[in-house]
Coordinates of C-alpha atoms in Angstrom, one line a residue:
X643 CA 0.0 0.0 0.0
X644 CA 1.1 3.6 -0.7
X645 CA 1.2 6.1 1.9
X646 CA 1.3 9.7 2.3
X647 CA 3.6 12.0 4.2
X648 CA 2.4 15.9 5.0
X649 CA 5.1 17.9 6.9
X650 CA 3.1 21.4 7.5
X651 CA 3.5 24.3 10.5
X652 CA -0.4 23.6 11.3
X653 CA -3.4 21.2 11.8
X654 CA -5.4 20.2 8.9
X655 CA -7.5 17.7 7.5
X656 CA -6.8 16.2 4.3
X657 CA -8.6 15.1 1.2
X658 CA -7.0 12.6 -1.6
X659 CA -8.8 13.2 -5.0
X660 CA -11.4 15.3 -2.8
X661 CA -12.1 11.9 -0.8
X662 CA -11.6 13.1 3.2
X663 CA -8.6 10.4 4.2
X664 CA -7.1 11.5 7.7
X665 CA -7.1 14.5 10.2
X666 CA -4.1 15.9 11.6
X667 CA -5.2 17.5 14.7
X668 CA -8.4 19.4 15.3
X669 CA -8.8 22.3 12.7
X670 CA -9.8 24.9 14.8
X671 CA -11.4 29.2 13.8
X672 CA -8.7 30.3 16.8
X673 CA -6.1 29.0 18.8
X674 CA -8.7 28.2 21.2
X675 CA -10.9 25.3 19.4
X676 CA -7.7 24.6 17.4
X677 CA -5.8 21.3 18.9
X678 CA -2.4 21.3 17.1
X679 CA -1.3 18.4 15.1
X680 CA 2.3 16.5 14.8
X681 CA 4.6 18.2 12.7
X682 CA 4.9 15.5 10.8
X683 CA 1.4 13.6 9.5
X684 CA 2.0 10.2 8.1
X685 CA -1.0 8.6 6.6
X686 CA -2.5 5.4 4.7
X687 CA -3.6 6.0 1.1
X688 CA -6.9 4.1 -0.1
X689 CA -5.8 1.5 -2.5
X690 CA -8.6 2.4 -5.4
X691 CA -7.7 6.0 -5.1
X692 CA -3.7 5.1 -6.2
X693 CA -3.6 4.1 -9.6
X694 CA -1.2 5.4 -12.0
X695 CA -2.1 9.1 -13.0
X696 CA -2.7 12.4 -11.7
X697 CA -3.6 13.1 -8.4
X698 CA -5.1 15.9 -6.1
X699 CA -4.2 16.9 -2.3
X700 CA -5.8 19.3 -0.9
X701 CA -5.3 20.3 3.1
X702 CA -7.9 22.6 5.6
X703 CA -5.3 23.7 7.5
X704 CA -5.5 26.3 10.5
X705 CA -2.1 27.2 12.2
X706 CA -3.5 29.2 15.6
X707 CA -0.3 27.9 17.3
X708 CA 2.3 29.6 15.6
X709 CA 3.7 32.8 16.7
X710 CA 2.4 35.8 15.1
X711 CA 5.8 37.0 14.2
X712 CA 6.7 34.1 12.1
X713 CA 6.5 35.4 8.3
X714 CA 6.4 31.9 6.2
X715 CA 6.1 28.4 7.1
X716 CA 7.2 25.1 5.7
X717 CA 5.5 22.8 4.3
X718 CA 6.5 19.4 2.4
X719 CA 4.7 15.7 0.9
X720 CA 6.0 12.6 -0.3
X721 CA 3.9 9.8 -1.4
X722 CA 5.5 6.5 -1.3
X723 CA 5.8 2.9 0.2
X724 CA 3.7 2.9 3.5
X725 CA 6.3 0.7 5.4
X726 CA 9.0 2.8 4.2
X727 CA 7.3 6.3 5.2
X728 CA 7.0 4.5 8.8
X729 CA 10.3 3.6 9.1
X730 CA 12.0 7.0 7.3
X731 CA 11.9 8.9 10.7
X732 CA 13.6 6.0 13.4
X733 CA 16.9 5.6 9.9
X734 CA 17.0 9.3 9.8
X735 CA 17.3 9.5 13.7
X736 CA 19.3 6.5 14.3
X737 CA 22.7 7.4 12.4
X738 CA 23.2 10.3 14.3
X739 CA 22.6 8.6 17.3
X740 CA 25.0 5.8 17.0
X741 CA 28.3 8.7 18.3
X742 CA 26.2 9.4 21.6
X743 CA 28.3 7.0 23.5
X744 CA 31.8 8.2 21.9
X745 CA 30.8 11.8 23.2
X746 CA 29.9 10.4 26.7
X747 CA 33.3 8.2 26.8
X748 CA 35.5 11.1 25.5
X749 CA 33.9 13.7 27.5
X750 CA 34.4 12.0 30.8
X751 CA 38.0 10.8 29.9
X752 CA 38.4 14.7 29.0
X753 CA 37.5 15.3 32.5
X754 CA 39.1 12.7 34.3
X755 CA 42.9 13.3 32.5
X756 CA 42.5 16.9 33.6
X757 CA 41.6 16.3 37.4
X758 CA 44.2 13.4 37.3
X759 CA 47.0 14.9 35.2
X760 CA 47.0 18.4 33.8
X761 CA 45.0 21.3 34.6
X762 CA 45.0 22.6 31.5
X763 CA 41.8 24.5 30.8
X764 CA 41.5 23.1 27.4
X765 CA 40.5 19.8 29.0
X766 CA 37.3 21.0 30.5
X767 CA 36.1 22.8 27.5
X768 CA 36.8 19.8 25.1
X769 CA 34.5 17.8 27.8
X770 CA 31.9 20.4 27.8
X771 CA 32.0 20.8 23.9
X772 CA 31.5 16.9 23.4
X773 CA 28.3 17.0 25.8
X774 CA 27.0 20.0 23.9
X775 CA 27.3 18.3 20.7
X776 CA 25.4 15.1 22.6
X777 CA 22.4 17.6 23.4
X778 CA 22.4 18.9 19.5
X779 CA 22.4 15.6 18.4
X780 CA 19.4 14.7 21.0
X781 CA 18.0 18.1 19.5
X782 CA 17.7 17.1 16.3
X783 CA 17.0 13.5 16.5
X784 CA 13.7 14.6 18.6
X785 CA 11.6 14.9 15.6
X786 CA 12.7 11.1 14.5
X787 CA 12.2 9.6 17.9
X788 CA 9.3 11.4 19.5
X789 CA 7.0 13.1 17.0
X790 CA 5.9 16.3 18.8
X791 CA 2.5 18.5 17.8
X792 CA 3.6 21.3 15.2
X793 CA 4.1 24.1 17.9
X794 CA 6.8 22.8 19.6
X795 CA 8.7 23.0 16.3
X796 CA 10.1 26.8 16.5
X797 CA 10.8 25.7 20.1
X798 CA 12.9 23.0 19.0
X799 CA 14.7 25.2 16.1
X800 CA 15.4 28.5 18.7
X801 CA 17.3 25.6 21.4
X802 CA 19.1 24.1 18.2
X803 CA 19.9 27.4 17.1
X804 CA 21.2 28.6 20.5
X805 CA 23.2 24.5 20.8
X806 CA 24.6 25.6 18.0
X807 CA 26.2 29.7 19.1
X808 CA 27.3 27.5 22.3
X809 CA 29.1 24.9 20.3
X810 CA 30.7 27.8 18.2
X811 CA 32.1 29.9 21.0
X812 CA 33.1 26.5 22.9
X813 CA 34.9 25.0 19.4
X814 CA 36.8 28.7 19.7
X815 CA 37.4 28.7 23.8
X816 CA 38.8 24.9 22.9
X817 CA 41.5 26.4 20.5
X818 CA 42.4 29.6 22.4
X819 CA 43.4 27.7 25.7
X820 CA 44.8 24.5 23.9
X821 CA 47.5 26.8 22.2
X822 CA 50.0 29.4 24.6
X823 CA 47.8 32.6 23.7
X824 CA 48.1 35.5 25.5
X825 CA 45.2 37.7 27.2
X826 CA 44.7 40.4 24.6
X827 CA 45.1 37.2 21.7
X828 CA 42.0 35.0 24.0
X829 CA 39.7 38.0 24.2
X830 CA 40.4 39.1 20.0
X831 CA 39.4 36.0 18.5
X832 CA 36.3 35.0 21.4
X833 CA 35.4 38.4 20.9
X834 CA 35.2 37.9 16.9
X835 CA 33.4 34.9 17.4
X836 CA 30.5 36.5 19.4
X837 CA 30.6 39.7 17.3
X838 CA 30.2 37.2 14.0
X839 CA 27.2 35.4 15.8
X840 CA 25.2 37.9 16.8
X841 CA 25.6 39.8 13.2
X842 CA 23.9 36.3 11.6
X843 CA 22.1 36.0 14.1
X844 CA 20.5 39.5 13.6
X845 CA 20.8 40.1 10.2
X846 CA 20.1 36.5 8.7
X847 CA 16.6 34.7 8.3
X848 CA 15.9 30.9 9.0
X849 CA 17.0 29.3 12.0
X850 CA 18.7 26.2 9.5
X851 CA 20.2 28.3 7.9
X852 CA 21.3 30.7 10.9
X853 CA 22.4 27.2 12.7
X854 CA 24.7 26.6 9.9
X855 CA 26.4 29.7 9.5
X856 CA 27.0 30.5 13.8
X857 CA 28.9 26.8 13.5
X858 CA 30.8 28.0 10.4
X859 CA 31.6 31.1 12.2
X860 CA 33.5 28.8 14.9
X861 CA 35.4 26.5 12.3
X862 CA 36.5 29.7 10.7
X863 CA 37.7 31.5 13.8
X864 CA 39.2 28.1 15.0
X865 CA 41.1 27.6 12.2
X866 CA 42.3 31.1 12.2
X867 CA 43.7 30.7 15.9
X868 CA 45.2 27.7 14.6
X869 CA 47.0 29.4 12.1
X870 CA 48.0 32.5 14.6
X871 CA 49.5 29.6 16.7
X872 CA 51.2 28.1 13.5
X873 CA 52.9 31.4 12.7
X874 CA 54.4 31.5 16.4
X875 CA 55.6 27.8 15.4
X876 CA 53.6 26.4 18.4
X877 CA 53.5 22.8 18.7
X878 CA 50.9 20.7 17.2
X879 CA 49.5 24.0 15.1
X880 CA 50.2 22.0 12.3
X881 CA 48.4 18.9 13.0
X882 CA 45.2 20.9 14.7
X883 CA 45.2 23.2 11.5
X884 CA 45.2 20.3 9.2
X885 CA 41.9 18.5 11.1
X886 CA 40.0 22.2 11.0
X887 CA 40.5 21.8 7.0
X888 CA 39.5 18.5 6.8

């Protein structure tokens, strides 16, 4: 049997070939007799309405639940193998997923060498960047693992989005105390880091897109401390510069 996958920033109810087929939700005249419906909508399709040909979808959809200042939404279908529609979300979750116990394990042996051995601040920050890139990965897995009504999908974008500025700065604080920098050299590049952030941050639309470009923003100023400790022939610039690139 074929089946039929809505992704849409509201409820709705949906008709096949103007044949009613599945509700998402309660479609509602205001936020109060509107009950919001999972972001994503997977649904059976009628076997005698699937033959080979053209075919119409068409969606009542009220989106109460959204904030008011959101200017567009999303909204994407596919129409495929019911099975495989079922099982798309837990593959596309489960990948990232398998690292989750690397990041645990390096994060605590992170920890443990610097209360053992060196008390190098580097250590600490390495531990704490691991566990922030656990959480992101939690982040965006949720929508595999645990579907969730569509309102809780800006929610979920504004903590990736935030995961992401953290993992930045922390990728930057990493490099700044792993190489022999002085003061003045730590607070140039952090403060480049934040100043970069909070220009995409302002000036940029999306929160994907935003996400992407605040993580950017740390490779590039990690890279470039990298470099700066390269050009003052510190050890292991070479080798740390070389796995920014790659």
């Amino acid at each position: 049997p074929l089946g039929l996958l809505v992704s849409i920033l509201g409820s709705f109810d949906a008709y096949w070939d103007g044949v009613f087929i599945a509700s998402n939700g309660i479609v509602g005249q205001d936020k109060e007799s509107e009950t919001p419906g999972l972001i994503d909508k997977i649904m059976l399709l009628p076997q005698h309405l699937t033959q080979v040909g053209t075919h119409t979808l068409i969606l009542r959809v009220s989106a109460h639940h959204n904030s008011p200042t959101i200017e567009y939404g999303s909204f994407w279908s596919l129409v495929t193998n019911y099975e495989s529609l079922v099982q798309l979300p837990y593959k596309q979750a489960s990948r990232p997923m398998v690292m989750s116990g690397a990041l645990v394990l390096i994060a605590l042996y992170s920890l443990l060498v610097y209360f053992k051995s060196f008390r190098q601040p580097s250590y600490p920050i390495f531990s704490l960047l691991c566990l922030s890139i656990l959480a992101l990965t939690f982040a965006e897995s949720w929508r595999g693992l645990w579907s969730y009504t569509y309102d809780w999908q800006i929610p979920r974008l504004i903590v990736i989005l935030g995961l992401s500025c953290f993992i930045s700065l922390l990728l930057s604080l990493f490099f700044a105390w792993f190489f022999q920098l002085n003061r003045g050299e730590r607070i140039a590049w952090i403060s480049f880091t934040l100043l970069a952030q909070f220009s995409v941050i302002i000036w940029m639309d999306g929160y994907d897109n935003r996400s992407l470009y605040v993580f950017l923003i740390g490779v590039i100023s990690s890279s470039g401390i990298c470099l700066h400790a390269l050009i003052q022939q510190q050890e292991n610039a070479l080798l740390m510069l070389g796995g920014m690139l790659l």
